XYZ file of C-alpha atoms in Angstrom:
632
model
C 56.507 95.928 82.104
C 55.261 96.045 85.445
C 56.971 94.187 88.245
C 55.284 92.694 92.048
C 57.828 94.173 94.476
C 58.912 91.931 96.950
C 60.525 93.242 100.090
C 63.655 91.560 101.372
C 62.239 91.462 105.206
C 59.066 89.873 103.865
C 60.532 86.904 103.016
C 62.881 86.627 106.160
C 59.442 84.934 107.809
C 59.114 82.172 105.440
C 60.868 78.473 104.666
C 63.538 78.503 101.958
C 63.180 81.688 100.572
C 65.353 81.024 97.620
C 61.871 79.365 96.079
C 61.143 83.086 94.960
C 63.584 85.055 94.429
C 64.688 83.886 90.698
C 68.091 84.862 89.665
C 69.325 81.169 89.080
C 72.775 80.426 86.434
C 71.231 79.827 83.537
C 67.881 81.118 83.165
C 67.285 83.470 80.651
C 65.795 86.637 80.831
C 64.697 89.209 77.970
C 62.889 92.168 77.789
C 58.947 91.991 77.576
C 58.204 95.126 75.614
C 60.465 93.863 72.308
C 59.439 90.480 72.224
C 55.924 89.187 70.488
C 54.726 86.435 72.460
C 55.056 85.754 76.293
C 54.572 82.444 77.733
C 54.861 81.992 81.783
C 55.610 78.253 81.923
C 53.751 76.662 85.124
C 54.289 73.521 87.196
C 51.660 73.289 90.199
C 54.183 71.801 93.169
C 57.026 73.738 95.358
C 60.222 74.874 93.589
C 62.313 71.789 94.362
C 59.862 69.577 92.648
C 59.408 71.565 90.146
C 63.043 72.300 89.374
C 63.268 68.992 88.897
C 60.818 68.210 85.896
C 62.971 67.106 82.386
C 59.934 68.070 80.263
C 59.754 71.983 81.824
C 63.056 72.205 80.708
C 63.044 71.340 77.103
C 60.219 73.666 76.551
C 61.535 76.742 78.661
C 64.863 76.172 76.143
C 62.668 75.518 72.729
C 60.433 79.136 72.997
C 63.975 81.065 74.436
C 65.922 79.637 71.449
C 63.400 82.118 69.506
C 63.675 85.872 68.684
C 59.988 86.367 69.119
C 59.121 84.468 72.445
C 60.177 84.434 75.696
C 59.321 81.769 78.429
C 59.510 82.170 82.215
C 59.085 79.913 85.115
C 56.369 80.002 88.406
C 55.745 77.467 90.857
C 53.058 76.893 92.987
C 54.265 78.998 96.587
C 54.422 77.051 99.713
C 51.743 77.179 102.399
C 53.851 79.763 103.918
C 54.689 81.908 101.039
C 51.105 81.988 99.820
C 49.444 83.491 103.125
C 52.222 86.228 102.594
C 51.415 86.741 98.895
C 47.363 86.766 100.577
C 48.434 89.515 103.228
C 50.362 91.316 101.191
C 47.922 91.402 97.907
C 50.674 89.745 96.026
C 49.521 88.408 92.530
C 51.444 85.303 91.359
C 55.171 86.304 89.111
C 57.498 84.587 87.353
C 60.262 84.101 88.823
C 62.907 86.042 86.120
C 60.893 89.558 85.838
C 58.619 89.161 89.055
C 56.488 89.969 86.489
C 52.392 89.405 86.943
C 51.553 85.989 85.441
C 48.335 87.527 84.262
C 50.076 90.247 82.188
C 51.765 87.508 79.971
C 49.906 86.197 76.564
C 49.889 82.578 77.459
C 50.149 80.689 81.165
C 51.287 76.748 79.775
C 50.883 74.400 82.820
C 52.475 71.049 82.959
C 49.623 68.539 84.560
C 52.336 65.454 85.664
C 50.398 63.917 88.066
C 45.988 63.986 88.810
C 46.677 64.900 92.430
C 48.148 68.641 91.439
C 44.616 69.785 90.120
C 43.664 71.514 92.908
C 47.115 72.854 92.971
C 46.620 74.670 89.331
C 43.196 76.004 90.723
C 44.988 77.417 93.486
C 47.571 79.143 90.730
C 45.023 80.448 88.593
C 42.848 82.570 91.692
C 46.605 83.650 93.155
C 47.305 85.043 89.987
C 43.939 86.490 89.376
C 42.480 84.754 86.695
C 39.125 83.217 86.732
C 38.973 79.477 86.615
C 36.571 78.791 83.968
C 37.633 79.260 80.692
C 34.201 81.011 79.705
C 34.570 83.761 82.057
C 37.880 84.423 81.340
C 38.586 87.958 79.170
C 40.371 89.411 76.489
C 42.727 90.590 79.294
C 43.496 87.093 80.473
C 46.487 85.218 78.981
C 45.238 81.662 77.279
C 45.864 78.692 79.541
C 47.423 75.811 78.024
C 48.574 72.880 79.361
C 50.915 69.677 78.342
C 52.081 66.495 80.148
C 50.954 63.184 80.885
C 47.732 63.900 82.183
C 46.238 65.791 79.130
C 45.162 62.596 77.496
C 42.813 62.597 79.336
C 42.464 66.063 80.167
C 38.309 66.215 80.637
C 38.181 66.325 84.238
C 39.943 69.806 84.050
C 38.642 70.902 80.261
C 36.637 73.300 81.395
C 39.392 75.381 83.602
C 41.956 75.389 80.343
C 42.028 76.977 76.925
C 43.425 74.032 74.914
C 46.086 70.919 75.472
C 49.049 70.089 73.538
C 48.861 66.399 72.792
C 51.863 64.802 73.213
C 55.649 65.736 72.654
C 55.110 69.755 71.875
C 59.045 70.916 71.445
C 57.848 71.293 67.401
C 53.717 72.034 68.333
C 54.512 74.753 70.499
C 56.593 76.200 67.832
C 53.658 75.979 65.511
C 51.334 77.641 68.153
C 53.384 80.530 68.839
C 53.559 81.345 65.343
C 49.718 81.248 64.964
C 49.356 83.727 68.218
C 52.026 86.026 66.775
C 49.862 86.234 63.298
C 46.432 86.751 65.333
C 48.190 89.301 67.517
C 49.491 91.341 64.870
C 46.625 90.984 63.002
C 45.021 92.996 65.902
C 43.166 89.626 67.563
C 40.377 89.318 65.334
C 37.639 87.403 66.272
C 38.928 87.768 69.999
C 40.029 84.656 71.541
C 37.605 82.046 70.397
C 39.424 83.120 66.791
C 42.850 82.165 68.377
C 41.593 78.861 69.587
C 39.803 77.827 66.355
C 42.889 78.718 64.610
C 45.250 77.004 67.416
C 42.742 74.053 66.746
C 44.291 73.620 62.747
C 47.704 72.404 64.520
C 48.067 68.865 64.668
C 48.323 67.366 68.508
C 46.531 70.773 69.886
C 43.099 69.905 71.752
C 40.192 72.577 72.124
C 38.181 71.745 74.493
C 35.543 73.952 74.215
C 34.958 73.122 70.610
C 33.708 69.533 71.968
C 30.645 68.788 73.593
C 30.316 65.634 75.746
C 27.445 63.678 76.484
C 26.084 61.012 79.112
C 23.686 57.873 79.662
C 20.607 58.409 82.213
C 22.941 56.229 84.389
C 25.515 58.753 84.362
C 27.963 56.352 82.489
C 29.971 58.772 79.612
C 28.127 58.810 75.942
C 29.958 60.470 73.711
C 32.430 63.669 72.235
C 30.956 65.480 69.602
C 32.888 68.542 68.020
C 31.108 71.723 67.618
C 33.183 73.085 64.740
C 34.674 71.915 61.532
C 38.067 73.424 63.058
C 38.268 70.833 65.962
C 39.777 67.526 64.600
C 38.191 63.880 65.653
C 40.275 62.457 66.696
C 43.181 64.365 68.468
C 46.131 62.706 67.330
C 49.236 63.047 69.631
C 52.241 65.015 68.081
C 55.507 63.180 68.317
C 59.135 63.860 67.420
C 60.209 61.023 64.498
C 63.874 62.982 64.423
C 65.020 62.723 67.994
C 68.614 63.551 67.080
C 67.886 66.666 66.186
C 65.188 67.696 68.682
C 66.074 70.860 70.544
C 67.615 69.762 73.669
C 67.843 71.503 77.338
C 71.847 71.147 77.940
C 72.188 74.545 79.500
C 69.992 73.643 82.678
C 69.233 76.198 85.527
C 70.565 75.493 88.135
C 68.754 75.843 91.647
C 69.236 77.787 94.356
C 68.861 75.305 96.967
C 68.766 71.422 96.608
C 66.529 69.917 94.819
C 64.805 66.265 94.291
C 66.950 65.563 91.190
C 70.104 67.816 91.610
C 71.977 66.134 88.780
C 72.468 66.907 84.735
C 70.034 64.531 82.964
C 71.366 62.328 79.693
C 67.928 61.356 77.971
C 69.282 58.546 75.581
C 65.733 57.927 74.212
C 61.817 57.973 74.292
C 59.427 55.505 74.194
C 59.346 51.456 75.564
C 58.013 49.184 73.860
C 58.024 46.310 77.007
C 54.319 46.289 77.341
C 53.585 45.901 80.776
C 50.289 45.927 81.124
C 49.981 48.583 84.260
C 51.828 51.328 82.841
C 50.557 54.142 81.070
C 53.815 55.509 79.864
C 54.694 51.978 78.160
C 51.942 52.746 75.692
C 51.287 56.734 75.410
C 54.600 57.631 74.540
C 55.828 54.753 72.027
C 57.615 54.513 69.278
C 60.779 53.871 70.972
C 63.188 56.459 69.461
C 66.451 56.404 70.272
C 69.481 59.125 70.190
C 73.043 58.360 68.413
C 75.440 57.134 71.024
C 78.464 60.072 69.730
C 75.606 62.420 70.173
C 74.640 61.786 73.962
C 78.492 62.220 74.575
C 78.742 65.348 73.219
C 75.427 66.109 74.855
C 76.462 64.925 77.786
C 79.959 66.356 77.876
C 78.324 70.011 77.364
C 75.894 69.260 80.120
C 78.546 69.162 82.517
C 81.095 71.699 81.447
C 77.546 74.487 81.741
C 76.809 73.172 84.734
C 79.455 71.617 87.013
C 77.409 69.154 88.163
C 79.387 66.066 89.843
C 76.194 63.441 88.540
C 74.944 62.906 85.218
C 71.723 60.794 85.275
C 70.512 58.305 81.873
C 67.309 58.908 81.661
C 64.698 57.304 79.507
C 61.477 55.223 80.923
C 63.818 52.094 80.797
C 67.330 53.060 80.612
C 68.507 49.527 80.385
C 67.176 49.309 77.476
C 69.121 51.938 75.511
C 70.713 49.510 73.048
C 74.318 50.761 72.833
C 74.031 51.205 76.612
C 77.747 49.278 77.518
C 79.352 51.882 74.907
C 78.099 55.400 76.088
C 79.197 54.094 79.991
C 82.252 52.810 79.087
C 82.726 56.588 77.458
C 81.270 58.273 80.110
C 83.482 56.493 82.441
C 86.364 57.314 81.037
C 85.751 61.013 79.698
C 84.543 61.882 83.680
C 86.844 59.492 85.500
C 89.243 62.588 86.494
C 86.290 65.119 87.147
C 84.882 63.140 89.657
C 81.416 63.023 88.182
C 79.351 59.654 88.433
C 77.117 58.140 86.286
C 73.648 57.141 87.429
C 71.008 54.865 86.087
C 67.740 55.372 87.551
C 65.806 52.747 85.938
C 67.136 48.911 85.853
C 65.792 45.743 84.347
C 65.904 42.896 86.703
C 69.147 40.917 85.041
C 72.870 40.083 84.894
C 73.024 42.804 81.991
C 71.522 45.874 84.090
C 73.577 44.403 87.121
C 77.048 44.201 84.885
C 76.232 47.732 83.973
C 75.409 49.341 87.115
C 78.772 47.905 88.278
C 80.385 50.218 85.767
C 78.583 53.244 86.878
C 79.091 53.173 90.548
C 83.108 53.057 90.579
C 82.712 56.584 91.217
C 79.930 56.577 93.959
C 77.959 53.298 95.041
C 74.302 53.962 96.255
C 71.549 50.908 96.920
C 70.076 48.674 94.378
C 66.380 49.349 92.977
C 64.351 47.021 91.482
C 60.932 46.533 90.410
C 59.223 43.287 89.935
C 55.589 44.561 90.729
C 53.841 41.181 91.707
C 54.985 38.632 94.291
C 53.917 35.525 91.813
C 55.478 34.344 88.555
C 51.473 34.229 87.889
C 50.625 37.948 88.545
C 54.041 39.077 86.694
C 52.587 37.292 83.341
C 49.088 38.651 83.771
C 51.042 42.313 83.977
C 53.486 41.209 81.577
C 55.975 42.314 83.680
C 58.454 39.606 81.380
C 60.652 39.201 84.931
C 61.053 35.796 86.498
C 61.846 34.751 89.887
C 65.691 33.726 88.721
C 65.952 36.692 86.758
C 65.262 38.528 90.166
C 67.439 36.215 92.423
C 70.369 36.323 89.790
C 70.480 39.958 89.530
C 70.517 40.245 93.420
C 73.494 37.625 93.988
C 75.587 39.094 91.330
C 75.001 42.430 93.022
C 75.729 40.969 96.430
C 78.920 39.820 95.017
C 80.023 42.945 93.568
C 79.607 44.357 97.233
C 76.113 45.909 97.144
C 74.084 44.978 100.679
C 71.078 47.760 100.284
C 68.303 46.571 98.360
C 65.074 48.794 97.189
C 61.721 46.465 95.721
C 58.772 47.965 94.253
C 55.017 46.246 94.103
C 51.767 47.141 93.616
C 48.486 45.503 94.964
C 45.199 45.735 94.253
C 46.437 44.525 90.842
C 43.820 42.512 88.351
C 44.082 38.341 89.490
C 45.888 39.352 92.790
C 45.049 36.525 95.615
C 46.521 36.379 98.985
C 48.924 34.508 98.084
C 50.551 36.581 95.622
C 50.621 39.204 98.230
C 52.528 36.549 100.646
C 54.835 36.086 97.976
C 55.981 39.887 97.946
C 57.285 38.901 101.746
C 58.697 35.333 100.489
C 60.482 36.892 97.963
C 62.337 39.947 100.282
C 63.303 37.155 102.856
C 64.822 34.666 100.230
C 66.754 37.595 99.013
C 68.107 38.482 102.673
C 68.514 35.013 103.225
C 70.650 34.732 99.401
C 73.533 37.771 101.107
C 74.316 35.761 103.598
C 74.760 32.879 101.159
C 76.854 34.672 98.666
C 78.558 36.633 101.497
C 78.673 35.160 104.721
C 77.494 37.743 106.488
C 74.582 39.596 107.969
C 72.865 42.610 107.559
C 71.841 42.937 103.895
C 69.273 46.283 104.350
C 66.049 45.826 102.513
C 63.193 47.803 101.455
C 59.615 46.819 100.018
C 57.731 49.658 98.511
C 54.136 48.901 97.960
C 52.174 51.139 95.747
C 48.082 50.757 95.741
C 47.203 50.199 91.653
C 45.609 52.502 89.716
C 43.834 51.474 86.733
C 44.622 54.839 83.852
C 43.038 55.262 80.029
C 45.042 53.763 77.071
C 46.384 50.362 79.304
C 44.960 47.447 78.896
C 43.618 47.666 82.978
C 41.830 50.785 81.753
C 38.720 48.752 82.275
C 39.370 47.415 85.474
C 37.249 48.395 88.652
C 39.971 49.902 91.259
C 39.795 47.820 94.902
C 38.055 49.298 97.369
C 39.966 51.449 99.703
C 38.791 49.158 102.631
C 39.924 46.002 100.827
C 43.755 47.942 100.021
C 43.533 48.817 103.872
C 42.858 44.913 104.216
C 45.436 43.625 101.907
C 48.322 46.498 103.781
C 47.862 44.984 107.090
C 47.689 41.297 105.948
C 51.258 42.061 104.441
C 52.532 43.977 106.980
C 51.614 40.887 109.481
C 54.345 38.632 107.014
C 57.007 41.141 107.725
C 58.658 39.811 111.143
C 62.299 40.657 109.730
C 63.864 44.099 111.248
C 66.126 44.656 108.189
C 63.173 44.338 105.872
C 61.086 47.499 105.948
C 57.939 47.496 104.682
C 56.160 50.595 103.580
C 53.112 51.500 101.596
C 51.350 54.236 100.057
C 48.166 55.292 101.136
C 44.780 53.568 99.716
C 42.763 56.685 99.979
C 44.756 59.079 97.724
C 45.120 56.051 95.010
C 41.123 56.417 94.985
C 40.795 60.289 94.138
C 43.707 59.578 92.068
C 41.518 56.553 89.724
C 38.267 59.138 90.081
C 40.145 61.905 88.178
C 42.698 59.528 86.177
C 39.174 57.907 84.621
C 36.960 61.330 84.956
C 35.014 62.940 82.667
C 33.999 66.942 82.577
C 31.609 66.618 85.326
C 34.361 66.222 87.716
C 35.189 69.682 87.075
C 32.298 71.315 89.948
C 34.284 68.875 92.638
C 37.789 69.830 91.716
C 36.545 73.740 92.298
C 34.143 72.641 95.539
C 37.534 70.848 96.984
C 39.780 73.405 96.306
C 37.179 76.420 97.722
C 36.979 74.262 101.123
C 40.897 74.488 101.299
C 42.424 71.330 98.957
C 45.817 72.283 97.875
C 49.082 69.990 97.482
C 46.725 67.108 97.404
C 50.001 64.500 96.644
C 50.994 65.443 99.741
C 50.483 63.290 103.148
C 50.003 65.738 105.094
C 47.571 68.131 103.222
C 45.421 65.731 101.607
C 42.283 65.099 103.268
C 40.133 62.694 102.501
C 36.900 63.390 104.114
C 36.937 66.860 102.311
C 36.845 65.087 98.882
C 34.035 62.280 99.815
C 32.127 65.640 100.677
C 32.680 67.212 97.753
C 31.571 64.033 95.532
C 28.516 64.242 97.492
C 27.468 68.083 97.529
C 27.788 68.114 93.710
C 25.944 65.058 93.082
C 28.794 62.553 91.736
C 29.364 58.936 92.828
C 33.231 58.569 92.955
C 32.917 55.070 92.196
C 31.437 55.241 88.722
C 34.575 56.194 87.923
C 37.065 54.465 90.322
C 35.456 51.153 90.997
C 32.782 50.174 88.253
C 34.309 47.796 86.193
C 33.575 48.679 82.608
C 32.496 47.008 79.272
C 34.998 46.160 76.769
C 33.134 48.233 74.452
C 31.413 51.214 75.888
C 32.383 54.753 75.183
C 35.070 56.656 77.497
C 35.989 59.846 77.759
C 39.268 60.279 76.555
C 38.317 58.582 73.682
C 38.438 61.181 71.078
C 42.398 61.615 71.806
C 44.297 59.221 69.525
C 48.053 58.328 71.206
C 48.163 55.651 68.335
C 47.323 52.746 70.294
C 44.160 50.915 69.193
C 41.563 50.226 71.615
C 41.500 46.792 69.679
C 45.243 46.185 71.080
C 44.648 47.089 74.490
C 41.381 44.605 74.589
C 43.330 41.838 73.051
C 46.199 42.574 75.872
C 43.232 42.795 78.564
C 42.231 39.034 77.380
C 45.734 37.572 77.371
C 46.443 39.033 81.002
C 42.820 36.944 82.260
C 44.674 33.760 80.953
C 48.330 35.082 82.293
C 49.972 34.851 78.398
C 52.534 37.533 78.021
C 53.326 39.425 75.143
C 56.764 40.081 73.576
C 58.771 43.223 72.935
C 58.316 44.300 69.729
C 61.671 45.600 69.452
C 63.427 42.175 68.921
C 60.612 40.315 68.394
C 57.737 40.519 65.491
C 55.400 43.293 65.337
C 52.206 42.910 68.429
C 49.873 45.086 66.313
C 49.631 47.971 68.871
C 48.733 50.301 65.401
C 51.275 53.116 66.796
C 53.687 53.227 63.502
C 51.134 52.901 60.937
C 48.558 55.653 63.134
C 50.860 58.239 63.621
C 52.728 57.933 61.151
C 55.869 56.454 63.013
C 58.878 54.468 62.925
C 60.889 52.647 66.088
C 64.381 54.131 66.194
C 66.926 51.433 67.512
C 70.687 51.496 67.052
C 72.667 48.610 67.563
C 76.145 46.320 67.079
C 75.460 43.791 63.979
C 77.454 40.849 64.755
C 80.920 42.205 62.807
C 81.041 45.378 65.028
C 79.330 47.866 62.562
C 77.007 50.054 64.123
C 73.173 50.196 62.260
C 70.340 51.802 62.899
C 66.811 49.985 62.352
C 64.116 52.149 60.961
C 61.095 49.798 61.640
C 57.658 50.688 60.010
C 55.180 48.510 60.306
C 52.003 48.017 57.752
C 48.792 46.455 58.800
C-alpha cells in the first residue's frame, strides 16, 4: 500500500488543518493488502460539510461491517489546501491510509446538491483520473455515485461509471459482491464486463449502456438501452425492513466543529405530505418508520460512543414520527442527568410540534423555525403546503407563551400562481407575528427572521414542468419585498437568483450539459454553492462556447406529455400522479396525506413493491403497527 506523505510544516500554512490529517475516534481503518474490495467514499464540499452528511455515514458503516471491504473517507480540499496539494504534486488520499484515491477499486461519490458538480470534476483531475468515463483505464478505480441528485444523474452520466438508485445500504452490498467475483475471476471482459454485470442489480444505473436522443429543436427525445443487461426502467432500491437496516451509531467524530456537531436519531424515511415543491416528499416515499424501543436503544448507544451533549430526530418531517410524544418523553428522562438535549430540526406549523418542542428544550432553548413557504392561504393550497394562517399564528402565540421571542420563517418565490400580493403577504405575515409577542407578552423585542429561497422547479414534482422565473424578474420580486420590510427586528434575507438558475439548468439537464460542466470547471468553477466562488458570468460563457441555451432547460415551460430525461429512472411515482397534482395546484385544491387519509394513487406501493410503515396508539393504549399496501 502506498501512502502520499504529508509533511507536518506543510500544513502549518493552511486554514484548519485538521481537514486532512484523518485520525478521528471512530473511524475505522484496515489493512489494504488483506481485504478484496476498496471503496474511497467521496463527498465534493470541505470537511465540515462533509462530516456532516447522515447518508455518508450509513454507508462508510455498511461496507466496514464486512470482512471483505473496506471504505474510507476524502473531501474535496479547500482553496488553500489544494494549491498545496498542486505545488507539492500531491494526488488526492483518503483520509485513514493517506492512501492514493486512484489506487482503490471503486471512488463512490455522494452528489447532494447540483451546485457540487464542478466540485467532483475538480476531485477526479486532483486525484488523477480522467473525467470521462471512456477514457478512463483498467488502472482507474470505477466511479460510482449515490444521493439525491442521481435521479437524474444525465447531466454528469458521462463523467461516472454507474449510479445507485435510491437507498443502497443492501445494493451496495450486492455490488461489492459482484466486483469481488469479477476480480477473482481475474476481470474478465475488463470493465465494461463489471458494469454489464453491476447492471443485473436492481436500483444500479449504467449509463453508458443508454443512449439518449434529441428533437431538431434541441428539446430531449428519448433513452434507449444498448444492451439486454441495462434494465428500462431503473427502478429505485428501497429498504421495506427499516428496523433492521444497518445503522451508523458509532459516528466519527470530527476534529474540529462541524455544521451538525450532534448524534443524529433517524426515527424514519419517507413523507407522505405532498407538497407540491419538494422533491424529497415524493423520491423517497413510502414512509417507513422505526420501533419507538428501538430508537432508544439506538439512541442511548449513540451517546454513550460518542459523548455528544445533543441528539438530533431526524427524518424529512420529524413531527410527523407518530409515537413522537413517547420517544421525548424517554429521551427526556433517560438524558435528563447527562445534560444532553434533544433537538428537532424539522417542525410542522401547530400546537402539537409547539407542545413538543417545549419538551425538548428544558435542557437548552434555541429560536423557533418554521416554514410556511407562501405568504397567501392561496399559494399554500396551490403548493399544498396543508398550513393555514391560524395554524401559523397559533403555533407562534403558544410559543411566545412558553417564553420563546426568536422566530426563523422560510419562503420561496418565484413559485407557480405567485402575484405581488402573495409576496406582500410574506411581510404581512412577519409583522402580525411581531405585533402577536407583544400581545401575548407585553413586551417588545420579539427577533424575527424571513428566509427567502428563489424556487426551483426539480424532476418527479408535480412543478417539474414549470418554466423557472427569470433571474431579472427574482431580482424584481427581492427588492419589491425588501421595500415592505421597514421593521428593524425583522430581517429579511434572500438567496441569490443567479445560482437558483444554474441550479434549474442542471436539476432539469440532460447529457449535453456534460461539455459545460467540464468548460466551467477548466476556466476555474469550483465550490459553486458557495457565494463567494460562484461566478456567474463564467457559466453564461460556458452555455454559450458549447452551443447550449440555458433556458431550454431552466425557463421553457414544458408539455404535460413530452419526453424528459430522467425518465427512464422509476422512483415509483407515476408521471400520471404528478400531472393530476400539477392540475389541482392551477385550481389551488390540495391533496391529503395518505397516511390518515385514503390512498392519492401516487403508484409508489404497488411499483416498487412497497408498504407505508406507521406505528401508532389505538385508542385503548396498545401499540400497532399499520402495514399499508395499496392495489390499483
Amino acid at each position: 500500500m502506498k501512502q502520499v506523505y504529508i509533511d507536518p510544516v506543510w500544513l502549518m500554512h493552511i486554514q484548519k488543518p485538521a481537514r486532512y490529517i484523518g485520525g478521528e475516534w471512530n473511524s475505522v481503518v484496515k489493512d489494504h493488502d488483506n481485504t478484496d474490495v476498496r471503496v474511497a467514499l467521496a463527498f465534493p464540499d470541505v470537511y465540515e460539510v462533509a462530516m456532516s452528511h447522515v447518508g455518508l455515514k450509513i454507508i462508510y458503516s455498511v461496507i466496514n461491517k464486512r470482512s471483505d471491504a473496506l471504505a474510507e473517507r476524502v473531501y474535496a480540499p479547500w482553496v488553500d489546501m489544494e494549491a498545496l496539494m498542486k505545488e507539492k504534486h500531491l494526488p488526492l488520499y483518503t483520509l485513514e491510509s493517506r492512501c492514493p484515491v486512484r489506487d482503490f477499486d471503486v471512488l463512490g461519490f455522494t452528489l447532494p446538491y447540483e451546485m457540487c458538480y464542478t466540485n467532483v470534476l475538480n476531485m477526479l483531475a486532483l486525484a488523477h483520473i480522467p473525467l470521462r468515463t471512456k477514457d478512463r483505464t483498467e488502472e482507474d478505480p470505477l466511479v460510482v455515485a449515490g444521493g439525491p441528485c442521481v435521479y437524474n444523474a444525465e447531466p454528469v452520466a458521462d463523467f461516472f461509471d454507474l449510479f445507485f438508485i435510491g437507498e443502497a445500504e443492501e445494493s451496495i452490498g450486492e455490488f461489492i459482491e459482484t466486483y469481488k467475483m469479477w476480480k477473482r475471476e481475474g476481470r474478465p471482459g475488463g470493465r465494461q464486463e463489471c458494469l454489464r454485470r453491476a447492471a443485473h442489480i436492481r436500483g444500479i444505473y449504467v449509463p453508458s449502456l443508454y443512449e439518449a436522443s434529441y428533437e431538431s429543436d434541441g428539446r430531449f427525445r428519448s433513452i434507449r438501452a444498448l444492451s439486454e443487461d441495462a434494465a428500462l426502467p431503473v427502478y429505485k432500491r428501497i429498504i421495506q425492513d427499516f428496523d433492521h437496516v444497518t445503522i451508523d451509531d458509532t459516528p466519527i467524530l470530527p476534529h474540529i466543529e462541524i455544521v451538525h456537531d450532534r448524534a443524529v436519531l433517524e426515527m424514519f424515511r419517507g413523507c407522505s405530505r405532498g407538497c407540491r415543491f419538494c422533491q424529497a416528499g415524493m423520491i423517497y416515499r413510502p414512509v417507513r418508520e422505526k420501533k419507538e424501543e428501538n430508537l432508544q436503544e439506538i439512541a442511548d448507544r449513540l451517546i454513550r460512543n460518542t459523548g455528544y451533549s445533543e441528539i438530533s430526530l431526524m427524518s424529512l418531517s420529524s413531527a410527523d414520527y407518530s409515537r413522537l410524544p413517547e420517544l421525548v418523553d424517554h429521551l427526556m428522562d433517560t438524558f435528563k442527568d447527562r445534560r444532553v438535549s434533544v433537538s428537532l430540526p424539522s417542525l410542522r406549523v401547530d400546537s402539537f410540534s409547539i407542545d413538543i418542542a417545549k419538551k425538548v428544550q428544558q435542557v437548552r432553548k434555541s429560536g423557533l423555525t418554521l416554514a410556511p413557504e407562501a405568504g397567501t392561504q392561496r399559494l399554500r393550497d396551490v403548493i399544498n403546503k396543508n398550513v393555514t394562517e391560524d395554524d401559523i399564528m397559533s403555533a407562534c402565540g403558544n410559543a411566545f407563551k412558553n417564553g420563546w421571542s426568536k422566530v426563523k420563517l422560510y419562503f420561496m418565490m418565484g413559485l407557480p400562481k405567485e402575484t405581488d400580493e402573495d409576496l406582500a403577504g410574506i411581510a404581512d405575515l412577519a409583522e402580525r407575528i411581531y405585533q402577536l409577542y407583544h400581545t401575548v407578552t407585553g413586551k417588545w423585542g420579539c427577533r424575527i427572521t424571513v428566509s427567502v429561497a428563489s424556487f426551483v422547479p426539480k424532476p418527479f414534482t408535480p412543478f417539474q414542468w414549470m418554466g423557472q422565473c427569470s433571474v431579472a424578474e427574482i431580482e424584481r420580486k427581492q427588492q419589491y419585498l425588501r421595500s415592505l420590510f421597514t421593521n428593524r427586528n425583522i430581517k429579511f434575507a434572500y438567496h441569490d437568483a443567479k445560482t437558483g438558475y444554474i441550479e434549474a439548468v442542471l436539476a432539469r439537464g440532460d447529457r449535453r450539459l456534460a461539455d459545460v460542466l467540464e468548460t466551467v470547471w477548466k476556466r476555474g468553477a469550483e465550490y459553486d454553492s458557495w457565494t463567494e466562488f460562484f461566478d456567474f458570468d463564467r457559466w453564461m460563457e460556458a452555455f454559450r462556447d458549447c452551443g447550449i441555451d440555458p433556458d431550454l432547460y431552466a425557463a421553457r415551460e414544458r408539455d404535460l406529455h413530452e419526453a424528459q430525461p430522467w425518465d427512464h429512472i422509476q422512483c415509483g411515482v407515476t408521471n400520471d400522479f404528478l400531472r393530476k397534482e400539477w392540475r389541482l395546484a392551477q385550481r389551488g385544491i390540495t391533496t391529503e396525506d395518505c397516511r390518515r387519509h385514503p390512498c392519492n394513487g401516487c403508484a409508489v406501493c404497488p411499483a416498487l413493491p412497497a408498504v407505508l410503515v406507521d406505528y401508532h396508539k389505538e385508542n385503548e393504549g396498545h401499540e400497532k403497527a399499520v402495514f399499508v399496501y395499496h392495489e390499483r
